[in-house]
Amino acid sequence: MSSKLAILGGKPAFETPYPIVNPSADRYIEGYLDDVRKILESGRLSGVNVRVKDFEDAIADYLHVARAVAVASNTAGMTLCLSALGVKEKTVLLPSFTFSATALGPYWNGNSMRWIDIDDTLTLSEQQIRGMNLDGLDLLIGVHIFGNPCACDTIADVAGSGGLPVVFDAAHGLGSVCEGVKVGSFGDAEVFSLSSTKLVTSFEGGIVATNDDELAEKITVLRNYGNLPDYSCETPGMNARMPEVSAALGHRMLQDVDEFVRNRGDYGDIYQRKLQGVPGISFQRIRDGCTSSRKDFAILISEEEFGMTRDVLSLALEMENIMTKKYFYPPVHELEAFRALGEGDVPLTEQVSRRILCLPIHNFMLKEDIESVCDCVGACSEESERIVRRVQEEAR
């Protein structure tokens, strides 16, 4: 295999780009197009109508929560959730190892941010949160990175001791399980994403899941501009409604989410079995008693042992037509938009962000494709000296 690497002049492992994500929405075309026809015939395309309400009920039933509020995106859901909780112009604790959208909820509510580091689960450090001084904090945000549930009970206990609300960014977490309980019912609320990179998609969209009826009612009003039924407005909101056509697709895909999680768990196991013997590769630790949705599959590269940096490996795989992502680099606190808005010492976050690489994982994959990706990764390590030399020569 190594002599055939494309970066060394060989033929790419895949004839066409092998995507890092591949929404399986095409499996629902026939039924979904019938849904769209009925929606168009009804003349009720927006607002909160039959499809949205049915989807909300189905999600709430699946998650075993009292309420699920459909919104336009996870970002909108996080923003409205903090607004409904009254967390404005205050201080929010959250990890920096996440997508920038996690910080947008605090940002759009005028909050400052305090960063907390991660551990080998790549989620908020349980040890740090246990020993943290909560003085000056007004809300905690936990993030289920790549679908790996963070320390939900610990976070809730620590926050509860300080009287702080907790919101979980569950963008990656639909289908994940934490100690026998589906992600969705922890904290004051959990906010999911249904964008096209997720296991279940509604094109774009999100869900706020909560067992707090009062909070759900506030978010329901805020997603519709903040308008009450008589069009009076006590608190400014935004247009964050989910269209009927989006809810229809999400509802159809939801019925198969557990199959998607099982498949991705199997694919992740294949990746780890094939790659665990490659020098310089380590993996995200899934917390004991938890099931990750495996929204992404990440490897961590040790340059000294593997023979090249994460960035060179990403380049070599791209030439094999294998698409990868450097999730999450840079971490949020290093992004220009957020540098002046937060503080905190997060050394492991900075280290991990420079070593991490996410490999392709889909709801449905061929074992042979996963093995081909792994073979290319292994071959890159074996031929690291030649690859690094080639990259250096081309950079001159």
Short mmCIF file of C-alpha atoms in Angstrom, two decimals:
data_model
loop_
_atom_site.label_atom_id
_atom_site.label_comp_id
_atom_site.label_asym_id
_atom_site.label_seq_id
_atom_site.Cartn_x
_atom_site.Cartn_y
_atom_site.Cartn_z
CA MET A 1 0.00 0.00 0.00
CA SER A 2 2.67 2.53 1.00
CA SER A 3 4.36 2.52 -2.41
CA LYS A 4 1.05 3.56 -3.97
CA LEU A 5 0.39 6.66 -1.89
CA ALA A 6 -0.82 9.49 -4.12
CA ILE A 7 1.38 12.08 -2.41
CA LEU A 8 4.37 9.96 -3.53
CA GLY A 9 3.13 9.68 -7.11
CA GLY A 10 0.69 6.78 -6.83
CA LYS A 11 -3.00 6.51 -7.69
CA PRO A 12 -5.52 7.87 -5.12
CA ALA A 13 -7.24 5.25 -2.97
CA PHE A 14 -10.65 6.65 -3.97
CA GLU A 15 -11.55 7.69 -7.53
CA THR A 16 -13.75 10.54 -6.30
CA PRO A 17 -13.63 12.49 -3.03
CA TYR A 18 -14.77 10.34 -0.12
CA PRO A 19 -16.74 12.78 2.06
CA ILE A 20 -16.28 13.22 5.78
CA VAL A 21 -20.07 13.44 6.14
CA ASN A 22 -22.79 12.01 3.94
CA PRO A 23 -26.40 12.78 4.92
CA SER A 24 -28.60 9.74 4.37
CA ALA A 25 -31.67 11.86 3.64
CA ASP A 26 -31.83 10.44 0.12
CA ARG A 27 -33.19 7.20 1.63
CA TYR A 28 -36.41 9.06 2.47
CA ILE A 29 -37.09 10.67 -0.90
CA GLU A 30 -40.31 8.88 -1.80
CA GLY A 31 -42.14 9.44 1.47
CA TYR A 32 -40.71 12.90 1.98
CA LEU A 33 -41.81 14.17 -1.42
CA ASP A 34 -45.32 13.05 -0.56
CA ASP A 35 -45.05 15.04 2.67
CA VAL A 36 -43.92 18.13 0.75
CA ARG A 37 -46.81 17.83 -1.69
CA LYS A 38 -49.30 17.73 1.18
CA ILE A 39 -47.64 20.68 2.88
CA LEU A 40 -47.76 22.74 -0.32
CA GLU A 41 -51.39 21.80 -0.90
CA SER A 42 -52.29 22.84 2.65
CA GLY A 43 -51.05 26.40 2.08
CA ARG A 44 -49.56 26.39 5.59
CA LEU A 45 -45.82 26.56 4.96
CA SER A 46 -44.51 28.32 8.02
CA GLY A 47 -45.48 29.21 11.55
CA VAL A 48 -45.89 26.33 13.97
CA ASN A 49 -48.28 23.99 12.23
CA VAL A 50 -49.05 20.27 12.09
CA ARG A 51 -45.65 18.94 10.96
CA VAL A 52 -43.65 20.98 13.45
CA LYS A 53 -45.93 20.03 16.33
CA ASP A 54 -45.85 16.35 15.38
CA PHE A 55 -42.05 16.45 15.16
CA GLU A 56 -41.77 18.16 18.55
CA ASP A 57 -44.00 15.50 20.12
CA ALA A 58 -41.96 12.70 18.50
CA ILE A 59 -38.64 14.16 19.68
CA ALA A 60 -39.96 14.69 23.22
CA ASP A 61 -41.21 11.10 23.29
CA TYR A 62 -37.89 9.76 21.97
CA LEU A 63 -35.84 11.75 24.50
CA HIS A 64 -38.26 11.10 27.39
CA VAL A 65 -38.57 14.80 28.16
CA ALA A 66 -41.59 16.96 28.90
CA ARG A 67 -41.09 19.39 26.04
CA ALA A 68 -39.19 19.76 22.78
CA VAL A 69 -39.25 23.11 21.01
CA ALA A 70 -38.27 23.15 17.33
CA VAL A 71 -36.13 26.11 16.27
CA ALA A 72 -34.28 27.30 13.18
CA SER A 73 -30.85 26.12 14.38
CA ASN A 74 -28.87 25.02 17.41
CA THR A 75 -27.39 28.53 17.52
CA ALA A 76 -30.85 30.09 17.69
CA GLY A 77 -31.86 27.58 20.34
CA MET A 78 -28.83 28.34 22.53
CA THR A 79 -29.37 32.07 22.13
CA LEU A 80 -33.06 31.90 23.03
CA CYS A 81 -32.42 29.48 25.88
CA LEU A 82 -30.00 31.86 27.61
CA SER A 83 -32.38 34.75 27.00
CA ALA A 84 -35.28 32.81 28.51
CA LEU A 85 -33.14 31.96 31.55
CA GLY A 86 -32.32 35.65 32.01
CA VAL A 87 -28.57 35.12 31.49
CA LYS A 88 -27.72 38.46 29.91
CA GLU A 89 -24.63 40.63 30.44
CA LYS A 90 -23.31 38.07 32.91
CA THR A 91 -20.52 35.46 32.93
CA VAL A 92 -20.80 32.00 31.39
CA LEU A 93 -18.45 29.04 31.91
CA LEU A 94 -17.90 26.84 28.85
CA PRO A 95 -15.20 24.80 27.10
CA SER A 96 -13.23 26.37 24.28
CA PHE A 97 -12.79 23.03 22.51
CA THR A 98 -16.02 23.26 20.56
CA PHE A 99 -17.53 24.79 17.44
CA SER A 100 -17.83 28.56 17.55
CA ALA A 101 -21.64 28.29 17.64
CA THR A 102 -21.45 27.24 21.31
CA ALA A 103 -20.12 30.69 22.16
CA LEU A 104 -22.67 32.55 20.05
CA GLY A 105 -25.50 32.00 22.53
CA PRO A 106 -23.55 33.77 25.27
CA TYR A 107 -22.30 36.38 22.79
CA TRP A 108 -25.69 37.42 21.47
CA ASN A 109 -26.90 37.83 25.05
CA GLY A 110 -24.02 40.16 25.87
CA ASN A 111 -22.24 37.75 28.22
CA SER A 112 -18.55 37.44 28.94
CA MET A 113 -17.01 33.96 28.90
CA ARG A 114 -14.72 31.98 31.14
CA TRP A 115 -13.05 29.00 29.49
CA ILE A 116 -12.66 25.60 31.14
CA ASP A 117 -10.29 22.89 29.91
CA ILE A 118 -11.12 19.41 28.64
CA ASP A 119 -9.87 15.93 29.56
CA ASP A 120 -9.27 12.81 27.45
CA THR A 121 -13.00 12.53 26.72
CA LEU A 122 -12.52 15.83 24.85
CA THR A 123 -15.42 17.19 26.91
CA LEU A 124 -15.36 19.53 29.88
CA SER A 125 -12.87 18.31 32.51
CA GLU A 126 -14.71 16.56 35.33
CA GLN A 127 -11.76 17.06 37.68
CA GLN A 128 -11.61 20.78 37.00
CA ILE A 129 -15.32 21.34 37.42
CA ARG A 130 -15.28 19.54 40.78
CA GLY A 131 -12.61 21.85 42.12
CA MET A 132 -13.84 25.06 40.56
CA ASN A 133 -14.70 28.26 42.38
CA LEU A 134 -18.09 29.31 41.01
CA ASP A 135 -17.89 32.87 42.31
CA GLY A 136 -18.74 35.34 39.56
CA LEU A 137 -20.34 32.72 37.31
CA ASP A 138 -23.98 32.81 36.22
CA LEU A 139 -24.39 29.76 33.94
CA LEU A 140 -22.54 26.58 32.95
CA ILE A 141 -22.50 25.15 29.43
CA GLY A 142 -21.46 21.55 28.82
CA VAL A 143 -20.83 20.22 25.32
CA HIS A 144 -21.23 16.63 24.12
CA ILE A 145 -18.29 16.72 21.72
CA PHE A 146 -18.69 14.38 18.72
CA GLY A 147 -21.69 12.92 20.59
CA ASN A 148 -19.64 11.80 23.62
CA PRO A 149 -21.73 12.70 26.68
CA CYS A 150 -19.90 14.98 29.08
CA ALA A 151 -20.05 14.53 32.87
CA CYS A 152 -23.72 15.48 33.06
CA ASP A 153 -24.40 14.53 36.68
CA THR A 154 -21.19 16.10 37.97
CA ILE A 155 -21.85 19.32 36.11
CA ALA A 156 -25.44 19.44 37.41
CA ASP A 157 -24.30 18.72 40.99
CA VAL A 158 -21.60 21.39 40.94
CA ALA A 159 -23.90 23.94 39.35
CA GLY A 160 -26.69 23.07 41.76
CA SER A 161 -24.42 23.68 44.72
CA GLY A 162 -23.89 27.21 43.44
CA GLY A 163 -27.46 27.79 42.34
CA LEU A 164 -26.43 28.11 38.68
CA PRO A 165 -28.49 27.03 35.67
CA VAL A 166 -26.97 24.51 33.24
CA VAL A 167 -27.47 24.29 29.49
CA PHE A 168 -25.93 21.52 27.42
CA ASP A 169 -24.92 22.10 23.82
CA ALA A 170 -26.10 18.75 22.49
CA ALA A 171 -25.57 19.67 18.83
CA HIS A 172 -23.83 16.30 18.25
CA GLY A 173 -25.78 14.33 20.81
CA LEU A 174 -29.04 13.05 19.33
CA GLY A 175 -29.06 9.32 20.09
CA SER A 176 -26.30 9.49 22.70
CA VAL A 177 -26.85 7.86 26.10
CA CYS A 178 -25.38 8.83 29.47
CA GLU A 179 -25.57 6.10 32.13
CA GLY A 180 -28.78 4.64 30.73
CA VAL A 181 -30.45 8.01 30.11
CA LYS A 182 -30.75 9.54 26.66
CA VAL A 183 -28.95 12.83 26.26
CA GLY A 184 -31.64 15.51 26.26
CA SER A 185 -32.99 15.47 29.80
CA PHE A 186 -29.98 16.83 31.69
CA GLY A 187 -29.64 20.33 33.09
CA ASP A 188 -32.21 23.05 32.55
CA ALA A 189 -32.17 22.37 28.81
CA GLU A 190 -30.24 20.61 26.07
CA VAL A 191 -30.03 22.04 22.57
CA PHE A 192 -29.63 19.80 19.51
CA SER A 193 -28.61 20.57 15.94
CA LEU A 194 -30.32 19.13 12.88
CA SER A 195 -28.03 20.58 10.22
CA SER A 196 -26.89 18.43 7.31
CA THR A 197 -23.75 17.19 9.12
CA LYS A 198 -25.79 15.51 11.86
CA LEU A 199 -27.21 11.98 12.13
CA VAL A 200 -30.75 13.34 11.72
CA THR A 201 -31.19 16.40 9.57
CA SER A 202 -34.00 18.82 8.80
CA PHE A 203 -31.78 20.65 6.27
CA GLU A 204 -31.15 23.26 8.98
CA GLY A 205 -32.79 23.30 12.39
CA GLY A 206 -32.51 22.60 16.07
CA ILE A 207 -34.40 21.31 19.09
CA VAL A 208 -34.48 22.67 22.64
CA ALA A 209 -35.31 19.79 24.98
CA THR A 210 -36.35 20.47 28.57
CA ASN A 211 -38.41 19.20 31.47
CA ASP A 212 -39.20 22.78 32.48
CA ASP A 213 -42.60 23.73 31.04
CA GLU A 214 -42.15 27.40 31.92
CA LEU A 215 -38.81 27.57 30.12
CA ALA A 216 -40.30 25.79 27.09
CA GLU A 217 -43.17 28.28 26.94
CA LYS A 218 -40.76 31.23 27.06
CA ILE A 219 -38.66 29.80 24.21
CA THR A 220 -41.82 29.04 22.21
CA VAL A 221 -42.75 32.73 22.41
CA LEU A 222 -39.22 33.99 21.77
CA ARG A 223 -38.79 31.90 18.60
CA ASN A 224 -41.78 33.79 17.15
CA TYR A 225 -40.31 37.29 17.53
CA GLY A 226 -41.39 37.36 21.19
CA ASN A 227 -44.96 38.03 20.07
CA LEU A 228 -47.86 36.91 22.24
CA PRO A 229 -51.14 35.73 20.61
CA ASP A 230 -52.52 39.30 20.69
CA TYR A 231 -49.30 40.55 19.04
CA SER A 232 -48.13 42.30 22.16
CA CYS A 233 -44.42 41.77 22.88
CA GLU A 234 -42.99 41.78 26.39
CA THR A 235 -39.52 40.39 25.55
CA PRO A 236 -37.77 40.80 22.18
CA GLY A 237 -37.23 37.48 20.41
CA MET A 238 -36.35 36.56 16.86
CA ASN A 239 -37.74 34.65 13.92
CA ALA A 240 -36.35 31.24 14.81
CA ARG A 241 -39.19 29.03 13.63
CA MET A 242 -38.69 25.71 11.88
CA PRO A 243 -40.47 25.39 8.50
CA GLU A 244 -42.98 22.59 7.98
CA VAL A 245 -40.90 21.00 5.21
CA SER A 246 -37.90 20.81 7.55
CA ALA A 247 -39.90 19.19 10.33
CA ALA A 248 -41.26 16.60 7.90
CA LEU A 249 -37.76 15.40 6.93
CA GLY A 250 -36.52 15.42 10.51
CA HIS A 251 -39.53 13.41 11.65
CA ARG A 252 -38.94 10.72 9.03
CA MET A 253 -35.24 10.39 9.86
CA LEU A 254 -35.84 10.36 13.61
CA GLN A 255 -37.43 6.92 13.39
CA ASP A 256 -34.06 5.44 12.40
CA VAL A 257 -31.71 7.37 14.70
CA ASP A 258 -30.95 4.38 16.92
CA GLU A 259 -29.91 2.39 13.85
CA PHE A 260 -27.62 5.25 12.85
CA VAL A 261 -26.01 5.25 16.31
CA ARG A 262 -25.48 1.49 16.24
CA ASN A 263 -23.94 1.68 12.78
CA ARG A 264 -21.60 4.49 13.74
CA GLY A 265 -20.60 2.63 16.88
CA ASP A 266 -19.65 -0.36 14.72
CA TYR A 267 -17.74 1.84 12.28
CA GLY A 268 -15.88 3.51 15.15
CA ASP A 269 -14.92 0.07 16.47
CA ILE A 270 -13.52 -0.88 13.06
CA TYR A 271 -11.48 2.32 12.93
CA GLN A 272 -10.03 1.72 16.38
CA ARG A 273 -9.19 -1.93 15.74
CA LYS A 274 -7.43 -1.07 12.49
CA LEU A 275 -5.59 1.99 13.79
CA GLN A 276 -4.71 1.08 17.36
CA GLY A 277 -1.44 -0.53 16.25
CA VAL A 278 -0.30 2.52 14.28
CA PRO A 279 2.37 4.42 16.25
CA GLY A 280 1.37 7.88 17.43
CA ILE A 281 -2.40 7.53 17.15
CA SER A 282 -4.76 7.82 20.11
CA PHE A 283 -8.53 8.22 20.42
CA GLN A 284 -11.21 10.11 22.29
CA ARG A 285 -12.18 8.23 25.46
CA ILE A 286 -15.87 7.50 25.70
CA ARG A 287 -16.98 7.99 29.29
CA ASP A 288 -17.81 4.75 31.13
CA GLY A 289 -21.49 3.84 30.96
CA CYS A 290 -22.07 6.12 27.98
CA THR A 291 -22.87 5.63 24.31
CA SER A 292 -21.66 8.24 21.83
CA SER A 293 -23.64 9.06 18.71
CA ARG A 294 -20.24 9.15 16.93
CA LYS A 295 -21.25 12.25 15.04
CA ASP A 296 -17.53 12.49 14.26
CA PHE A 297 -14.66 10.02 14.59
CA ALA A 298 -11.45 11.68 15.76
CA ILE A 299 -7.85 10.57 16.00
CA LEU A 300 -5.05 12.39 17.81
CA ILE A 301 -1.64 12.50 16.13
CA SER A 302 1.66 12.51 18.01
CA GLU A 303 4.15 13.96 15.51
CA GLU A 304 7.14 12.33 17.20
CA GLU A 305 5.70 8.80 17.07
CA PHE A 306 3.61 9.01 13.90
CA GLY A 307 6.34 10.70 11.91
CA MET A 308 4.49 13.79 10.68
CA THR A 309 2.15 16.49 11.88
CA ARG A 310 -1.62 16.34 11.75
CA ASP A 311 -1.58 18.90 8.95
CA VAL A 312 0.75 16.85 6.74
CA LEU A 313 -1.38 13.74 7.31
CA SER A 314 -4.49 15.70 6.35
CA LEU A 315 -2.78 16.79 3.13
CA ALA A 316 -1.66 13.25 2.31
CA LEU A 317 -5.17 11.89 2.86
CA GLU A 318 -6.68 14.65 0.74
CA MET A 319 -4.50 13.47 -2.14
CA GLU A 320 -6.01 10.00 -1.61
CA ASN A 321 -9.43 11.69 -2.04
CA ILE A 322 -10.16 11.15 1.66
CA MET A 323 -11.76 14.24 3.16
CA THR A 324 -10.94 15.13 6.77
CA LYS A 325 -11.66 17.96 9.22
CA LYS A 326 -9.49 19.56 11.89
CA TYR A 327 -12.30 19.70 14.47
CA PHE A 328 -11.80 21.95 16.42
CA TYR A 329 -8.93 24.11 15.30
CA PRO A 330 -8.50 26.86 16.25
CA PRO A 331 -10.33 26.51 19.59
CA VAL A 332 -12.90 29.22 20.25
CA HIS A 333 -10.72 31.32 22.55
CA GLU A 334 -8.14 31.69 19.76
CA LEU A 335 -10.69 32.89 17.17
CA GLU A 336 -10.40 36.60 16.46
CA ALA A 337 -14.11 37.12 17.14
CA PHE A 338 -13.87 35.84 20.72
CA ARG A 339 -10.35 36.68 21.95
CA ALA A 340 -11.45 39.74 23.89
CA LEU A 341 -14.62 38.16 25.27
CA GLY A 342 -13.28 35.48 27.59
CA GLU A 343 -10.47 34.31 29.83
CA GLY A 344 -9.12 31.06 31.19
CA ASP A 345 -6.09 28.78 31.04
CA VAL A 346 -6.83 25.75 28.81
CA PRO A 347 -3.52 24.01 27.93
CA LEU A 348 -4.97 20.61 26.98
CA THR A 349 -7.51 22.30 24.70
CA GLU A 350 -4.67 24.04 22.86
CA GLN A 351 -2.65 20.84 22.60
CA VAL A 352 -5.53 18.69 21.37
CA SER A 353 -6.69 21.26 18.82
CA ARG A 354 -3.30 21.05 17.09
CA ARG A 355 -3.23 17.25 17.02
CA ILE A 356 -6.80 16.25 16.19
CA LEU A 357 -8.11 15.01 12.86
CA CYS A 358 -11.60 13.73 12.13
CA LEU A 359 -11.98 10.91 9.60
CA PRO A 360 -15.06 10.12 7.49
CA ILE A 361 -18.02 8.59 9.31
CA HIS A 362 -21.57 8.30 7.98
CA ASN A 363 -24.86 6.68 8.95
CA PHE A 364 -24.16 3.97 6.39
CA MET A 365 -20.66 2.91 5.28
CA LEU A 366 -18.94 -0.02 3.65
CA LYS A 367 -16.44 -1.85 5.83
CA GLU A 368 -14.05 -1.92 2.87
CA ASP A 369 -14.10 1.89 2.65
CA ILE A 370 -13.23 2.27 6.33
CA GLU A 371 -10.42 -0.24 5.95
CA SER A 372 -9.10 1.66 2.92
CA VAL A 373 -9.00 4.87 4.94
CA CYS A 374 -7.16 3.06 7.74
CA ASP A 375 -4.71 1.51 5.30
CA CYS A 376 -3.89 4.97 3.96
CA VAL A 377 -3.35 6.35 7.46
CA GLY A 378 -1.06 3.43 8.32
CA ALA A 379 0.86 3.77 5.08
CA CYS A 380 1.41 7.46 5.76
CA SER A 381 3.09 6.59 9.04
CA GLU A 382 5.26 3.95 7.35
CA GLU A 383 6.31 6.39 4.63
CA SER A 384 6.46 9.44 6.89
CA GLU A 385 10.07 10.37 6.07
CA ARG A 386 9.47 10.36 2.32
CA ILE A 387 6.19 12.24 2.67
CA VAL A 388 7.65 14.94 4.90
CA ARG A 389 10.60 15.33 2.55
CA ARG A 390 8.25 15.65 -0.44
CA VAL A 391 6.15 18.30 1.30
CA GLN A 392 9.24 20.25 2.31
CA GLU A 393 10.61 20.14 -1.25
CA GLU A 394 7.34 21.40 -2.71
CA ALA A 395 7.19 24.21 -0.15
CA ARG A 396 10.56 25.63 -1.28
#
